[in-house]
CSV table of C-alpha atoms in Angstrom, one decimal:
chain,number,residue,atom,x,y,z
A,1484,UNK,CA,20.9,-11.9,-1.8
A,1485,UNK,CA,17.1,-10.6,-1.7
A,1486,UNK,CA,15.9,-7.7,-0.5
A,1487,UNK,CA,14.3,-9.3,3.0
A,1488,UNK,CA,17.8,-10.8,4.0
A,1489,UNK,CA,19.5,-7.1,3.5
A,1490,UNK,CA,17.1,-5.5,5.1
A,1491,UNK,CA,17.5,-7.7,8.1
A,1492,UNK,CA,21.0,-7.2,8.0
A,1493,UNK,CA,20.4,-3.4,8.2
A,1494,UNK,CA,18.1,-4.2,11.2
A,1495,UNK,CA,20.4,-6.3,13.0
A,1496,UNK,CA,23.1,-4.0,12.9
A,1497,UNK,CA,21.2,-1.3,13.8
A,1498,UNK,CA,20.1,-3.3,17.5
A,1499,UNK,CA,24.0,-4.2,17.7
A,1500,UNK,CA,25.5,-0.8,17.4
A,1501,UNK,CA,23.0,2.1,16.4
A,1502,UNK,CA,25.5,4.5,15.8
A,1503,UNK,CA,27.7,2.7,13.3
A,1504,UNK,CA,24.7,0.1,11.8
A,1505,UNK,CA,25.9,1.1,8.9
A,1506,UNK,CA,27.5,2.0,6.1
A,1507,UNK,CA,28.1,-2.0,5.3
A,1508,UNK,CA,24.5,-2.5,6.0
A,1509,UNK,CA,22.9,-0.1,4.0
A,1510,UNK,CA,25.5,-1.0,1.4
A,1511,UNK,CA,24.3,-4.3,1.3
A,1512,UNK,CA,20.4,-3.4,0.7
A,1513,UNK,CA,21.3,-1.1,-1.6
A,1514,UNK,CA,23.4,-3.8,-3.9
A,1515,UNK,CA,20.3,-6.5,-3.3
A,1516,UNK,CA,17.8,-3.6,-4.7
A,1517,UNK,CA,19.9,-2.8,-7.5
A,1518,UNK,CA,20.4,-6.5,-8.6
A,1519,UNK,CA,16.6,-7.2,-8.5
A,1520,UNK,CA,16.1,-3.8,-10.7
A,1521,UNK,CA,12.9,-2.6,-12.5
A,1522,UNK,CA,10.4,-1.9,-9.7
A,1523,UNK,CA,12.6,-2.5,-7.0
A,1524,UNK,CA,15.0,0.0,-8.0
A,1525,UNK,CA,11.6,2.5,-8.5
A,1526,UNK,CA,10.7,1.8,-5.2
A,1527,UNK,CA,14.6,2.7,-4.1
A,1528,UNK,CA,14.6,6.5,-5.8
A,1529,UNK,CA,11.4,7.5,-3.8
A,1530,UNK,CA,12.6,6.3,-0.5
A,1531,UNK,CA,15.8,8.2,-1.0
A,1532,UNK,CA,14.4,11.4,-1.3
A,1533,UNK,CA,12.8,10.5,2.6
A,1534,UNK,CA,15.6,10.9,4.7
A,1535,UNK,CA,13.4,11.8,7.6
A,1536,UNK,CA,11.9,8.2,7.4
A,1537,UNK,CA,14.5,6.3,6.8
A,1538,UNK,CA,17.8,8.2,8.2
A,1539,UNK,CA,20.5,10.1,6.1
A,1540,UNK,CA,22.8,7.2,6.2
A,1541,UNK,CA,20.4,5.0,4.2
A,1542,UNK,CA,19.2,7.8,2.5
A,1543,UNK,CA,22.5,9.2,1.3
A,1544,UNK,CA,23.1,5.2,-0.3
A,1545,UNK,CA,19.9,4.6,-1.9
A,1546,UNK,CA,20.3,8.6,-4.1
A,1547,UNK,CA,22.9,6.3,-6.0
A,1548,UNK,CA,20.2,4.6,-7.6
A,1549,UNK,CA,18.9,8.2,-8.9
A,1550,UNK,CA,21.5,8.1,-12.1
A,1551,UNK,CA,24.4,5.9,-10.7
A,1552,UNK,CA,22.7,2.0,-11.3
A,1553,UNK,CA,25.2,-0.3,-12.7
A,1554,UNK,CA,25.0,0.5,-16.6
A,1555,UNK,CA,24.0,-2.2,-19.4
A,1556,UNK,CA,26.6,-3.8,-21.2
A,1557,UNK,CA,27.8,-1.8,-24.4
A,1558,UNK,CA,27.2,-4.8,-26.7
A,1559,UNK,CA,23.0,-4.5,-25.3
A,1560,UNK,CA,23.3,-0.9,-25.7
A,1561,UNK,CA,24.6,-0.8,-29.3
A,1562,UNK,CA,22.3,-3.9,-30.4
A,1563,UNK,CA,19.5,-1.4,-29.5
A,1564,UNK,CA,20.8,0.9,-32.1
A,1565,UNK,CA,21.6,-1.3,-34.7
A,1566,UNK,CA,18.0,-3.0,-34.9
A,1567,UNK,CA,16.0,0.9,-34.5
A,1568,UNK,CA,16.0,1.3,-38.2
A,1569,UNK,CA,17.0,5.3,-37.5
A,1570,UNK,CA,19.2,7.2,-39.8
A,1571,UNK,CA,21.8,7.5,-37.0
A,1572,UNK,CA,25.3,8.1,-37.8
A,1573,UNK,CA,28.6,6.8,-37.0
A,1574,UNK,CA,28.9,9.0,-34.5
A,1575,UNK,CA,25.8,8.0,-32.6
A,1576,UNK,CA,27.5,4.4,-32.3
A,1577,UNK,CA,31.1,5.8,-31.1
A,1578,UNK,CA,29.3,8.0,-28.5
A,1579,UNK,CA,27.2,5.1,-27.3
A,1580,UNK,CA,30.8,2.5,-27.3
A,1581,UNK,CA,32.1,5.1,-24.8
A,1582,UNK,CA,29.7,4.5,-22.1
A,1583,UNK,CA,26.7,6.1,-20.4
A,1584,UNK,CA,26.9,9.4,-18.6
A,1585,UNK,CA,24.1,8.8,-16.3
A,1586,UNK,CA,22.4,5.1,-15.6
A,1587,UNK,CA,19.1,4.5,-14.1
A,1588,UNK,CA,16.5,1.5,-13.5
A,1589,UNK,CA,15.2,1.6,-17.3
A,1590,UNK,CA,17.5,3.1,-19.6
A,1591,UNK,CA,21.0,4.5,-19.7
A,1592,UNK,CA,22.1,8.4,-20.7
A,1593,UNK,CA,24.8,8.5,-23.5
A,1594,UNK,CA,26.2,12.0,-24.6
A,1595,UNK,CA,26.6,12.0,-28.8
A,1596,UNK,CA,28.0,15.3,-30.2
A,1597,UNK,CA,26.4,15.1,-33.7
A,1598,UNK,CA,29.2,15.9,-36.7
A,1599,UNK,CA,27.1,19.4,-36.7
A,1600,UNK,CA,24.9,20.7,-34.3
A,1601,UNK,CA,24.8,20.6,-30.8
A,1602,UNK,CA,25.5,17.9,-28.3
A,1603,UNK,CA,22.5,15.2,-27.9
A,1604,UNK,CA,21.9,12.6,-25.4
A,1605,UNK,CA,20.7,9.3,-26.6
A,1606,UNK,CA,18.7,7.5,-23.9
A,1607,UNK,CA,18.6,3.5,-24.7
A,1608,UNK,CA,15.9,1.1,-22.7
A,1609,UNK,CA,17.9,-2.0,-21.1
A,1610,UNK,CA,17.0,-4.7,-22.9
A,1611,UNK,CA,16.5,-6.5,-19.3
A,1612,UNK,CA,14.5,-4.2,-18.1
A,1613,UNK,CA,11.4,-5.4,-20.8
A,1614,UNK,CA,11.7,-8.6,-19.3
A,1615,UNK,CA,12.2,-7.8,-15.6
A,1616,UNK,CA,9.6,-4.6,-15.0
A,1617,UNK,CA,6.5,-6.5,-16.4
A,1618,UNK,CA,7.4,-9.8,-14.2
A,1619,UNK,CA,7.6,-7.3,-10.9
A,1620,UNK,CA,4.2,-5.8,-11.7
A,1621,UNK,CA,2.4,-9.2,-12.2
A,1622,UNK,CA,4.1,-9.9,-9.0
A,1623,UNK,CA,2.1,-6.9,-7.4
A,1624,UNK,CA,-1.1,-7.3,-8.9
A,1625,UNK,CA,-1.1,-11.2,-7.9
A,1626,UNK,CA,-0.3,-9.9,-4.2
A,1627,UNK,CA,-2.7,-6.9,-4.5
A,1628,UNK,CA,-5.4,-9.6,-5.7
A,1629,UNK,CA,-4.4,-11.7,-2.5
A,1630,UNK,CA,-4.5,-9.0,0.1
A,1631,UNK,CA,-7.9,-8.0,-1.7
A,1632,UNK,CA,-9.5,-11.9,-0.7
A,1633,UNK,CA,-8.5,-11.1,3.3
A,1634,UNK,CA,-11.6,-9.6,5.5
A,1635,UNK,CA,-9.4,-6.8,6.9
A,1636,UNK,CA,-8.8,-5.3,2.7
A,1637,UNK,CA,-11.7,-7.2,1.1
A,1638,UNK,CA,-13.4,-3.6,0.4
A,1639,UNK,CA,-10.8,-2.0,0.0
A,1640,UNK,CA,-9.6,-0.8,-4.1
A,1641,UNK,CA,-6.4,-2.2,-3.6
A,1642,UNK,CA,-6.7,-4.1,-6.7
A,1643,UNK,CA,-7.1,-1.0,-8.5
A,1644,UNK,CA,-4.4,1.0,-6.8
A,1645,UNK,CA,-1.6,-1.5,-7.6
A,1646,UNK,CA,-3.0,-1.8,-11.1
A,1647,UNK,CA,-2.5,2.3,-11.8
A,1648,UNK,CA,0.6,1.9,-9.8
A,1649,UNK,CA,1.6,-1.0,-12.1
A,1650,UNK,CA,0.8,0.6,-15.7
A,1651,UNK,CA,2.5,3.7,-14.8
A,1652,UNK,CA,5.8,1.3,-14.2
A,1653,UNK,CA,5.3,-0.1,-17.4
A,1654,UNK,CA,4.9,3.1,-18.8
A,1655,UNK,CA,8.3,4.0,-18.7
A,1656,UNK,CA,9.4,0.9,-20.8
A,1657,UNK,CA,7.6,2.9,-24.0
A,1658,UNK,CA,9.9,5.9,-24.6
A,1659,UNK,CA,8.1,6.7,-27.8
A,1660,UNK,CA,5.4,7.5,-24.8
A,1661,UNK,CA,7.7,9.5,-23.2
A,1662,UNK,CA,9.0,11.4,-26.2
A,1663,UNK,CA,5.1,12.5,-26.2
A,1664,UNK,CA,4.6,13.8,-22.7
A,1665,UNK,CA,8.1,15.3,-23.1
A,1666,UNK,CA,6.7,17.5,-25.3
A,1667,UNK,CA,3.8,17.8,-23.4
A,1668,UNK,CA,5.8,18.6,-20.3
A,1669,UNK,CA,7.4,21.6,-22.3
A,1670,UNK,CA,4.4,22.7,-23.8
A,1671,UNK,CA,3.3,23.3,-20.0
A,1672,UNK,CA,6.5,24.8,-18.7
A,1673,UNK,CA,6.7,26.9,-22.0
A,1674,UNK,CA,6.7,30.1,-20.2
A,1675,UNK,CA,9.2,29.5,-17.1
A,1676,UNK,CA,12.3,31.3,-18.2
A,1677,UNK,CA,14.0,29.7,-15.1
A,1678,UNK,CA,13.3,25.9,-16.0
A,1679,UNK,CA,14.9,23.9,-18.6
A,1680,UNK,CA,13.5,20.6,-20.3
A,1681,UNK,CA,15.4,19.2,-23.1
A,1682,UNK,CA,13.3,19.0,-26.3
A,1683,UNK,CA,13.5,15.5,-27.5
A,1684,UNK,CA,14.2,14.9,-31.1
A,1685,UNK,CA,12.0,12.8,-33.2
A,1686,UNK,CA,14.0,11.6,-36.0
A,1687,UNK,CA,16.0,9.7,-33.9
A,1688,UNK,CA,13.7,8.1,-31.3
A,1689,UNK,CA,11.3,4.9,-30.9
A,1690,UNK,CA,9.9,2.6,-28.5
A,1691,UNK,CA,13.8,1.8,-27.2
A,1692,UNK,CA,15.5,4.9,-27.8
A,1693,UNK,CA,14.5,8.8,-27.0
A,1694,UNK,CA,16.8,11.4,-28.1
A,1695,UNK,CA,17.0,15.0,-26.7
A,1696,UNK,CA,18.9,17.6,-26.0
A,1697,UNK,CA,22.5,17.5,-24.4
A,1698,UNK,CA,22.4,19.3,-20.7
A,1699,UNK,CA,25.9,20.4,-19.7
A,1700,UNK,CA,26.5,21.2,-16.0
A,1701,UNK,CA,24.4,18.3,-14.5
A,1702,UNK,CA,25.9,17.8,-10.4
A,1703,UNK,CA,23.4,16.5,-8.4
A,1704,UNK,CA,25.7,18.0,-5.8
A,1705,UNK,CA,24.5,21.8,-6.7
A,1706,UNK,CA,21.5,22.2,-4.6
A,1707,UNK,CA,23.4,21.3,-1.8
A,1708,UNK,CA,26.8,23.2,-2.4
A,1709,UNK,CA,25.1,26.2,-4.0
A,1710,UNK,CA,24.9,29.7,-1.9
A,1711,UNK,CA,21.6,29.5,0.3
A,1712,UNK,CA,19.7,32.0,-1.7
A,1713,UNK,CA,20.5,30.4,-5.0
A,1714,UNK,CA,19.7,27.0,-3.0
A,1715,UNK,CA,16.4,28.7,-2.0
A,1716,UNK,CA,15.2,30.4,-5.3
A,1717,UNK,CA,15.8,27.1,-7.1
A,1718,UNK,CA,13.8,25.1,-4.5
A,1719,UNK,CA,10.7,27.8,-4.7
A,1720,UNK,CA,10.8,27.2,-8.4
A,1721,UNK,CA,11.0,23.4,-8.6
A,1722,UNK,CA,7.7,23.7,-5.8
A,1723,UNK,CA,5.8,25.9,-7.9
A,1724,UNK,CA,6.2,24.3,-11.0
A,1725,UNK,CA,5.1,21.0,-9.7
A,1726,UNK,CA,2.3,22.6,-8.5
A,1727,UNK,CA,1.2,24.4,-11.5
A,1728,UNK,CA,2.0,21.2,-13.4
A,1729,UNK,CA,-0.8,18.9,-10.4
A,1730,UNK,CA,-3.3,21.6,-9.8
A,1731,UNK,CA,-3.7,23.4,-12.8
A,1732,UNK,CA,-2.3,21.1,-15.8
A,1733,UNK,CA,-3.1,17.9,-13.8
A,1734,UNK,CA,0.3,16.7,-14.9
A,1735,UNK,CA,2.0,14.5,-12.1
A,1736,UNK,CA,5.4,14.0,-12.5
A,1737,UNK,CA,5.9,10.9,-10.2
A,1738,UNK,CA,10.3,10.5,-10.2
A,1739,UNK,CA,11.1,14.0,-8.4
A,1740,UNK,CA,13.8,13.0,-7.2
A,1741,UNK,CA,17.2,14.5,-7.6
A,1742,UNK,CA,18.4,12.8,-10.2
A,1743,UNK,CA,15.6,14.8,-12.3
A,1744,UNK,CA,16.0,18.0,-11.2
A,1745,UNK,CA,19.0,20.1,-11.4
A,1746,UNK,CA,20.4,23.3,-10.3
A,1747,UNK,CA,22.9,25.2,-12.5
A,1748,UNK,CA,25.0,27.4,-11.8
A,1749,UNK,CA,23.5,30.2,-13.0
A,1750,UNK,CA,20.1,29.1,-11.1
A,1751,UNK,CA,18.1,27.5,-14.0
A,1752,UNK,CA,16.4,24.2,-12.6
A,1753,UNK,CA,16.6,21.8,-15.7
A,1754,UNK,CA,14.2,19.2,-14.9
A,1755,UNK,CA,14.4,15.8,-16.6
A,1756,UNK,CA,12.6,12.4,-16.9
A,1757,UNK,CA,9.1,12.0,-18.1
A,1758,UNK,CA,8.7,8.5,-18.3
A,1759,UNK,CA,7.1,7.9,-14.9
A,1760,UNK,CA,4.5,10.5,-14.9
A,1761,UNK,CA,0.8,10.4,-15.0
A,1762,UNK,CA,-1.7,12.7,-16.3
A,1763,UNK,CA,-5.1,13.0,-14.3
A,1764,UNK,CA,-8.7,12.8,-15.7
A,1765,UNK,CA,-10.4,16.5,-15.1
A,1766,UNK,CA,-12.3,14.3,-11.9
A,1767,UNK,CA,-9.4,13.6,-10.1
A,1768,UNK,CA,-7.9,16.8,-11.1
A,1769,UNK,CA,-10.4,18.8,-9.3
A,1770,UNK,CA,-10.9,16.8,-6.6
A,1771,UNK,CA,-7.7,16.4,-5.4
A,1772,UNK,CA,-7.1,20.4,-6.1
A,1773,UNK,CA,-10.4,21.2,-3.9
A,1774,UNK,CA,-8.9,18.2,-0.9
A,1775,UNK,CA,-5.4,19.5,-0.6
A,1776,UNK,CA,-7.0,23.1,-0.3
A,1777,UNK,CA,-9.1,21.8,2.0
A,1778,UNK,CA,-6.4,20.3,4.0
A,1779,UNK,CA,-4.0,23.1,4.1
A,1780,UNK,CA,-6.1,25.7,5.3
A,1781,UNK,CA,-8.0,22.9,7.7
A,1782,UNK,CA,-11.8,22.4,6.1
A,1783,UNK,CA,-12.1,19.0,7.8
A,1784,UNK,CA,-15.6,18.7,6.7
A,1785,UNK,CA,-15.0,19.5,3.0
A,1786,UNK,CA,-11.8,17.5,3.0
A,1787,UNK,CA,-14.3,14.2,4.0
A,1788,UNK,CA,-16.9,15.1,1.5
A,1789,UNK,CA,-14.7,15.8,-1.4
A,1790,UNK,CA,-13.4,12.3,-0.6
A,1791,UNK,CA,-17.1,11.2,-0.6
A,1792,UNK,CA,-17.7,12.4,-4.0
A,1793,UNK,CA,-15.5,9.9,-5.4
A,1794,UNK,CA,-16.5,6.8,-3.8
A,1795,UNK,CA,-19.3,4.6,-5.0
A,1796,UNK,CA,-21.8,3.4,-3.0
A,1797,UNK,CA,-22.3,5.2,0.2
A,1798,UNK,CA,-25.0,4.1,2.7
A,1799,UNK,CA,-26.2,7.5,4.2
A,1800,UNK,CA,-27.4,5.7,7.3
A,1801,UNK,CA,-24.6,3.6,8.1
A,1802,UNK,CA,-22.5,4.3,11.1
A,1803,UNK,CA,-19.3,4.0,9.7
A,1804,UNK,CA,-20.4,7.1,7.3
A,1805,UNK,CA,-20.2,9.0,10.4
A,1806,UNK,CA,-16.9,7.6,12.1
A,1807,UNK,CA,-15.8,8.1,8.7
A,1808,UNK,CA,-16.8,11.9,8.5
A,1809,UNK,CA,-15.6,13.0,12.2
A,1810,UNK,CA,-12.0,11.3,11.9
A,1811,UNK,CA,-10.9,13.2,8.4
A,1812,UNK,CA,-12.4,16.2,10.1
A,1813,UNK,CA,-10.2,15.5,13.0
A,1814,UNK,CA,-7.0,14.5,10.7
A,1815,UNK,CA,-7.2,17.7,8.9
A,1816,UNK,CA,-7.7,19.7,11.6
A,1817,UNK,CA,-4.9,18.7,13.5
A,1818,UNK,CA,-2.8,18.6,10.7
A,1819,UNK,CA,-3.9,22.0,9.9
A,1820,UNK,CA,-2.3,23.5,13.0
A,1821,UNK,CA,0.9,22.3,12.7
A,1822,UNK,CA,4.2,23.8,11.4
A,1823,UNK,CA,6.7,22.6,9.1
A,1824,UNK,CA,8.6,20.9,11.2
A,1825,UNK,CA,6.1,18.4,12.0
A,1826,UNK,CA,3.6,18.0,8.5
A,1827,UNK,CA,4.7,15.1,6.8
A,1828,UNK,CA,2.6,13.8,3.9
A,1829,UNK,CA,3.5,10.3,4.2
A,1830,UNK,CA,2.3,10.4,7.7
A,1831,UNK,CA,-0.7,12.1,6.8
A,1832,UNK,CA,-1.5,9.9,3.9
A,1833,UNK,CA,-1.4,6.6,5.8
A,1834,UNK,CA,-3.1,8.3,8.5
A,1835,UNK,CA,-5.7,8.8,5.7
A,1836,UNK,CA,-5.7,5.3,4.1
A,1837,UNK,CA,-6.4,3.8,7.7
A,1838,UNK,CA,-9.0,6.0,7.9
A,1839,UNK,CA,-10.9,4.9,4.6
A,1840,UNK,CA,-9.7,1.1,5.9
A,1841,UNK,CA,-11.3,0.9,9.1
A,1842,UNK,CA,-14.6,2.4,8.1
A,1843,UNK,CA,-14.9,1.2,4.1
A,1844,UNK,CA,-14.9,4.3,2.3
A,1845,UNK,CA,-12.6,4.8,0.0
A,1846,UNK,CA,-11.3,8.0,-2.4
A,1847,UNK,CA,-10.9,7.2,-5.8
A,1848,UNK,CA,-7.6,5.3,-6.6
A,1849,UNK,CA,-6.0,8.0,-9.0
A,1850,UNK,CA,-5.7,10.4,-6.0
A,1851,UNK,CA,-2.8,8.3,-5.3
A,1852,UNK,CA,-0.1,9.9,-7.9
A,1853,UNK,CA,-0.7,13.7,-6.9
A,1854,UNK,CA,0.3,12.4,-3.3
A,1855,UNK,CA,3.3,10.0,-4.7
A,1856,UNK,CA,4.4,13.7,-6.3
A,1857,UNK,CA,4.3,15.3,-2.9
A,1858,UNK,CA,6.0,12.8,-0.9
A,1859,UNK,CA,8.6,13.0,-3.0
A,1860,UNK,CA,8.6,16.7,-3.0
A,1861,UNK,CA,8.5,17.4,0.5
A,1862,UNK,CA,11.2,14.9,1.0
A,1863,UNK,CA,13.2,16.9,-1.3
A,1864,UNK,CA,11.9,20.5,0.4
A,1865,UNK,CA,12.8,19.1,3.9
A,1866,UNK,CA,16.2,18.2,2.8
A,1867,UNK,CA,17.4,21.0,1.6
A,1868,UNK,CA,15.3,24.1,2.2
A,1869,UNK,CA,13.6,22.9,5.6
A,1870,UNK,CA,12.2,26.3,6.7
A,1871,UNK,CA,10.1,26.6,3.6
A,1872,UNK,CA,6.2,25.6,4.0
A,1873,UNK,CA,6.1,24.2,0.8
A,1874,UNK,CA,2.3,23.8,1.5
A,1875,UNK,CA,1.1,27.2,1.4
A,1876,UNK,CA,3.1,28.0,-1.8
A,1877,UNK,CA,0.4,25.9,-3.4
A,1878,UNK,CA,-2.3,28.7,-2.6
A,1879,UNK,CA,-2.3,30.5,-5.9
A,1880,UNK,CA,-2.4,27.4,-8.1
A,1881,UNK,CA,-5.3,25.7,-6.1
A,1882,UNK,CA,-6.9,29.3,-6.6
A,1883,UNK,CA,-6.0,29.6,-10.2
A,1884,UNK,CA,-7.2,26.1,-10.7
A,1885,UNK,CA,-10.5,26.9,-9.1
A,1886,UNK,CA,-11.3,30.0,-10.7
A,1887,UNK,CA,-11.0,27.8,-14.3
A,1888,UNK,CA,-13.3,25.6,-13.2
């Protein structure tokens, strides 16, 4: 079954009885997402972390896909170990035989408690998921390339959007890659005696397997059963250390949802999952840092010439230059004045791209992944700490960020 004919099936139940369109439904798109995999299943992780867009019900079915996809076989998995060529013992291949612990659109978690030492997890690509991912992303760059030939997008850097979009998929198929920004990751985070990132361990990793540190006590049910303060602190923590990580690191971590972030009991947030993550050039960096100030505090006519600075070819005397100009003044501005309740980046953001559509201007295409980080974070903000205005918590890293320039 595709993904259309699920979807439809949601739809339909939806018009027939709204109340109970359901459970079946949503089952249903969920299964056709998870057989397609790769991308599709990507695409599923981000849009469960929006249950403001898409309902709780949906919502609620799609977070399975965070750690709970159906797992490779065990014969795949253990071929992956047998042709690596690491020194891994025979414990590494019993460990692996008993199953994963956690599953996800790439690769699958196995927990290996070495014969001295402590407990490891062994993370092993899907061998389908080399053949699958890089057959979705020619996919999208043949339909970006398509959508680029009609008059209404022919401007537009569509092309180059879906191509960032698409290498950053492809991306996580290399986990000797994401052994590297693991470290990186914990190089930045070095100092947050509250966060925990396993330290990956190089002996036993390659291009198909990345091993790390063992994390005990990981429920993605924590945030939501936890007492509200601990709930709270945790939240402000995982907000502030995205932040820091954007604005002052340019390090975007794209896959915040919660099957990457974790609250223990005893309030660390052990974040996990570097593979789809993106590091900005010191341009975009700054730029985006100097917009999203900007937009918080309501400088509409900075916002548009920040987003000016990055696009090629401007015509000072063309009209649309000054459509252009007076509608991002007027989007920030409104945006500016109004609460919590009612900011929502994915709004805003297509709000923004229809913007840059209908009058040919357009910011430069790696501004996309900081707002991809926030969408994601908000979703998870609104979820479960609603009252918090995760946007001026940014104030002191778009300062800090600033001031080093």
């Amino acid at each position: 079954m595709s993904v259309a004919t699920a979807a439809a099936r949601v739809a339909g139940a939806a018009l027939v009885h709204p109340r109970r369109a359901g459970d079946a439904a949503a089952d249903s798109l969920v299964r056709a997402v998870e057989s397609l995999g790769g991308a599709y299943i990507k695409a599923g992780q981000l849009l469960a972390t929006r249950s403001d867009l898409i309902g709780p019900r949906l919502a609620h079915r799609l977070s399975r896909l965070q750690d709970d996809v159906a797992a490779m076989s065990g014969t795949d998995a253990l071929a992956v170990l047998e042709r690596s060529h690491l020194p891994l013992p025979a414990s590494a291949y019993a460990a692996v035989a008993k199953g994963p612990v956690a599953s996800g659109s790439i690769a699958c978690v196995y927990r290996w408690e070495p014969d001295s030492g402590a407990p490891l997890a062994l993370k092993i690509r899907r061998p389908d998921a080399a053949e699958t991912v890089p057959i979705d992303t020619a996919m999208l760059r043949s339909f970006a390339r398509l959508c680029a030939m009609t008059p209404w997008m022919r401007s537009s850097p569509v092309v180059a959007i879906v191509d960032d979009l698409c290498t950053a998929v492809l991306n996580q198929l290399d986990l000797d890659r994401e052994r590297i920004m693991l470290t990186q990751f914990r190089g930045v985070l070095k100092n947050e005696e509250h966060i925990v990132v396993p330290a990956p361990v190089d002996e036993y990793s390659n291009s198909e397997l990345l091993a790390m540190e063992f994390v005990d006590g990981l429920d993605r049910r924590t945030f939501a059963t936890a007492a509200p303060s601990l709930r709270d602190e945790g939240i402000i923590t995982l907000v502030r250390a995205m932040y820091d990580l954007v604005f002052v690191h340019g390090f975007v971590h794209i896959d915040l949802h919660q099957g990457n972030a974790y609250l223990l009991p005893d309030g660390r947030l052990v974040l996990l999952d570097v593979g789809f993550a993106h590091v900005l050039s010191d341009f975009s960096r700054e730029r985006f840092t100097r917009f999203f100030g900007g937009m918080v505090t309501g400088r509409g006519q900075e916002c548009a010439e920040i987003l000016l600075s990055t696009t090629k070819g401007i015509d000072h005397h063309d009209q649309n230059l000054v459509r252009f100009k007076a509608e991002v003044v007027r989007l920030v501005e409104e945006s500016a004045e109004l609460d919590v309740a009612h900011f929502s980046v994915p709004r805003f953001a297509a709000r923004l791209f229809q913007i840059q559509q209908s009058n040919g201007y357009y910011a430069e295409p790696e501004m996309m992944f900081p707002l991809l980080c926030l969408i994601a974070l908000e979703g998870t903000v609104n979820e479960l700490a609603p009252h918090m205005d995760f946007q001026i918590e940014a104030a002191p890293y778009i300062m800090s960020s600033l001031i080093d320039l």
